């Protein structure tokens, strides 16, 4: 990961003119932004504004109708199947529900990406999986099945799986959703720790103000009516300086701007 | 003693004053109680102005608003002036909100003309056809990839599925095939006894079980049992984003989830069909012995005069094809499912229907094919 970073000065993510939609109906238009390496970047906005849609189009779960997404300088949207598969190794994703494979233990869940992309032996894979689970505070739960652990633990296990291949970028889709404030805060701390330890670029989709102000280096705010970005910058700067009432209202937790 | 006005039923009266219709509402207006209707109150009148009053209204809720809104709508439609100045402020505010809700409602016309319906149905059918061929193609390509690197195949999952769809299905397959053999024997006996050809019951049972019924009945049982389970499992995984997690990791869902299930069914179906053949023949033999007094050895000897290895191979080939159909239908419908609880149910139902349809179609094709080949 470090080699790639030093040899390639391009930003971690470049999104240019992205247009997202479902069934021919546009949800987002002309989305352009960049995310620097090692940055914690939040995509924020009210419910239904297209935050998760943008994320799903960025990681290739849906095909954008226009525009490009580049990871570490390489176009992901225009890449052929083989190149795209290679690029998938550069990022990990934590889904809203954790999305652990229910028929596999946590160890196997975390180990599966390693089985797919490496030639490591089973013993080595198990060792790495144990290490990753330990990093997210799930040491000792390696042989548990997803149904046997709590929601917060599922998210942490999902994060361990996302980190299995030591990706340069990790995407989080609503990491705090369904978690109590204490567990949510612990997850935030974990995200910060990952960035500080590995220099990982973090992209988070969220509308949790506490996480946004606590973690985000920079945010973009999406708006449903606008079908695009209405603000970009540091959250505290936006709170202090934004003249857009939609931004101030959102960042003040629904209070009308003064 | 009469009740106080506000507790009595909702009432409306209209009085004509020049070109103005003075509408006075009274009583208790509640949505759970009957209320007067605006068209009935209006009758054939066509006033230029309507004045609404609610001075004598006691308890009220949305019921009152609906009436007032209907009056306003009528006025708007006919160009009459609707005077609401006599209404209390609270009611006027709510009425304005109701009117605004009507005006801002996004019209969504779901009615379609005949040509649009036909066009959409054609597009949908073509799309489904494309999806099926894409899915089958992907399965073939994944199989080729796996043959090249079998280390990637999930043998453990495959063995688990074999146990689930094979060993665990034995009781139901046993019961169904035994009863099919018994039923065939009883039905055949009615005709054969009339012509003194009792012994040919062995031929009837042997040939129909081995060539047809063993494979078909096993496939029907597995379509309902295993195909539906495959669809429900995959649909549930889709709803839980587990399939997305595979895709983001670059692990093809077909390779990871579909191929182990397909191989399990491809191996177990022929075995189960052979087992079903044996049970069905045993059921027929039992009836032949009990009903027609044909000894077991005679039944067996007669059956072997007509049933040969090619017949058994016919049944096994069919069973293999049916197994693949059940597996493909279950997995396809599971992967196509919507991300909801209802989607899981629909996927399971659709998997069974699709499997049964294609089993019958494939059986007919096999019948023609084997006949043409003289097998």
PDB file of N, CA, C and O in Angstrom, chain B residues 10 16 19 25 61 108 111 124 155-156 164 169 185 241 267 298 326 336 341 353:
ATOM      1  N   UNK B  10     -73.771  14.884  12.716  1.00  0.00           N
ATOM      2  CA  UNK B  10     -73.402  15.965  11.809  1.00  0.00           C
ATOM      3  C   UNK B  10     -74.593  16.329  10.921  1.00  0.00           C
ATOM      4  O   UNK B  10     -75.265  15.436  10.388  1.00  0.00           O
ATOM      5  N   UNK B  16     -81.051  29.576   0.428  1.00  0.00           N
ATOM      6  CA  UNK B  16     -80.709  30.449  -0.696  1.00  0.00           C
ATOM      7  C   UNK B  16     -81.026  31.892  -0.322  1.00  0.00           C
ATOM      8  O   UNK B  16     -82.104  32.186   0.180  1.00  0.00           O
ATOM      9  N   UNK B  19     -78.259  35.312  -4.902  1.00  0.00           N
ATOM     10  CA  UNK B  19     -77.430  34.364  -5.669  1.00  0.00           C
ATOM     11  C   UNK B  19     -76.452  33.615  -4.758  1.00  0.00           C
ATOM     12  O   UNK B  19     -75.554  32.934  -5.220  1.00  0.00           O
ATOM     13  N   UNK B  25     -73.370  24.395   8.969  1.00  0.00           N
ATOM     14  CA  UNK B  25     -73.080  23.053   9.471  1.00  0.00           C
ATOM     15  C   UNK B  25     -73.289  23.044  10.983  1.00  0.00           C
ATOM     16  O   UNK B  25     -73.017  24.054  11.661  1.00  0.00           O
ATOM     17  N   UNK B  61     -63.608  16.769  13.365  1.00  0.00           N
ATOM     18  CA  UNK B  61     -62.277  16.298  12.955  1.00  0.00           C
ATOM     19  C   UNK B  61     -62.180  16.359  11.426  1.00  0.00           C
ATOM     20  O   UNK B  61     -62.871  17.163  10.800  1.00  0.00           O
ATOM     21  N   UNK B 108     -49.804  10.790 -11.085  1.00  0.00           N
ATOM     22  CA  UNK B 108     -49.104   9.587 -11.539  1.00  0.00           C
ATOM     23  C   UNK B 108     -50.134   8.664 -12.181  1.00  0.00           C
ATOM     24  O   UNK B 108     -50.899   7.998 -11.500  1.00  0.00           O
ATOM     25  N   UNK B 111     -52.675   4.183 -15.614  1.00  0.00           N
ATOM     26  CA  UNK B 111     -53.434   3.532 -16.676  1.00  0.00           C
ATOM     27  C   UNK B 111     -52.617   3.569 -17.958  1.00  0.00           C
ATOM     28  O   UNK B 111     -51.963   4.558 -18.265  1.00  0.00           O
ATOM     29  N   UNK B 124     -40.466  -6.618 -21.304  1.00  0.00           N
ATOM     30  CA  UNK B 124     -40.225  -7.368 -20.077  1.00  0.00           C
ATOM     31  C   UNK B 124     -39.838  -8.814 -20.397  1.00  0.00           C
ATOM     32  O   UNK B 124     -38.896  -9.363 -19.823  1.00  0.00           O
ATOM     33  N   UNK B 155     -15.775 -26.681  -2.185  1.00  0.00           N
ATOM     34  CA  UNK B 155     -16.167 -28.084  -2.045  1.00  0.00           C
ATOM     35  C   UNK B 155     -16.978 -28.316  -0.778  1.00  0.00           C
ATOM     36  O   UNK B 155     -17.919 -29.103  -0.764  1.00  0.00           O
ATOM     37  N   UNK B 156     -16.596 -27.627   0.299  1.00  0.00           N
ATOM     38  CA  UNK B 156     -17.286 -27.821   1.574  1.00  0.00           C
ATOM     39  C   UNK B 156     -18.773 -27.427   1.446  1.00  0.00           C
ATOM     40  O   UNK B 156     -19.667 -28.163   1.871  1.00  0.00           O
ATOM     41  N   UNK B 164     -27.983 -31.602   2.054  1.00  0.00           N
ATOM     42  CA  UNK B 164     -29.298 -30.967   2.179  1.00  0.00           C
ATOM     43  C   UNK B 164     -30.255 -31.430   1.095  1.00  0.00           C
ATOM     44  O   UNK B 164     -31.395 -31.785   1.381  1.00  0.00           O
ATOM     45  N   UNK B 169     -33.456 -35.289   1.557  1.00  0.00           N
ATOM     46  CA  UNK B 169     -34.676 -35.408   0.760  1.00  0.00           C
ATOM     47  C   UNK B 169     -35.137 -36.858   0.645  1.00  0.00           C
ATOM     48  O   UNK B 169     -36.198 -37.133   0.061  1.00  0.00           O
ATOM     49  N   UNK B 185     -49.565 -49.124 -10.467  1.00  0.00           N
ATOM     50  CA  UNK B 185     -49.916 -50.546 -10.477  1.00  0.00           C
ATOM     51  C   UNK B 185     -51.428 -50.732 -10.371  1.00  0.00           C
ATOM     52  O   UNK B 185     -52.022 -51.520 -11.112  1.00  0.00           O
ATOM     53  N   UNK B 241     -27.547  -7.541   1.801  1.00  0.00           N
ATOM     54  CA  UNK B 241     -26.368  -6.966   1.110  1.00  0.00           C
ATOM     55  C   UNK B 241     -25.195  -7.933   1.030  1.00  0.00           C
ATOM     56  O   UNK B 241     -24.073  -7.527   0.721  1.00  0.00           O
ATOM     57  N   UNK B 267     -25.290 -33.885  -9.085  1.00  0.00           N
ATOM     58  CA  UNK B 267     -24.827 -35.191  -8.596  1.00  0.00           C
ATOM     59  C   UNK B 267     -25.979 -35.936  -7.920  1.00  0.00           C
ATOM     60  O   UNK B 267     -26.188 -37.133  -8.145  1.00  0.00           O
ATOM     61  N   UNK B 298     -41.390 -63.573 -10.692  1.00  0.00           N
ATOM     62  CA  UNK B 298     -42.018 -63.480 -12.018  1.00  0.00           C
ATOM     63  C   UNK B 298     -42.075 -62.012 -12.459  1.00  0.00           C
ATOM     64  O   UNK B 298     -41.797 -61.674 -13.616  1.00  0.00           O
ATOM     65  N   UNK B 326     -33.701 -27.255 -11.896  1.00  0.00           N
ATOM     66  CA  UNK B 326     -34.142 -26.860 -10.544  1.00  0.00           C
ATOM     67  C   UNK B 326     -33.114 -25.910  -9.914  1.00  0.00           C
ATOM     68  O   UNK B 326     -33.466 -24.861  -9.366  1.00  0.00           O
ATOM     69  N   UNK B 336     -32.357 -12.596  -8.606  1.00  0.00           N
ATOM     70  CA  UNK B 336     -33.169 -11.521  -9.204  1.00  0.00           C
ATOM     71  C   UNK B 336     -34.110 -10.875  -8.188  1.00  0.00           C
ATOM     72  O   UNK B 336     -34.773  -9.894  -8.501  1.00  0.00           O
ATOM     73  N   UNK B 341     -38.762  -8.459   2.337  1.00  0.00           N
ATOM     74  CA  UNK B 341     -39.302  -9.736   2.815  1.00  0.00           C
ATOM     75  C   UNK B 341     -40.239 -10.335   1.766  1.00  0.00           C
ATOM     76  O   UNK B 341     -40.209 -11.541   1.498  1.00  0.00           O
ATOM     77  N   UNK B 353     -42.261 -22.297  -9.742  1.00  0.00           N
ATOM     78  CA  UNK B 353     -43.046 -22.233 -10.984  1.00  0.00           C
ATOM     79  C   UNK B 353     -42.124 -22.364 -12.200  1.00  0.00           C
ATOM     80  O   UNK B 353     -42.386 -23.138 -13.126  1.00  0.00           O
TER      81      UNK B 353
END
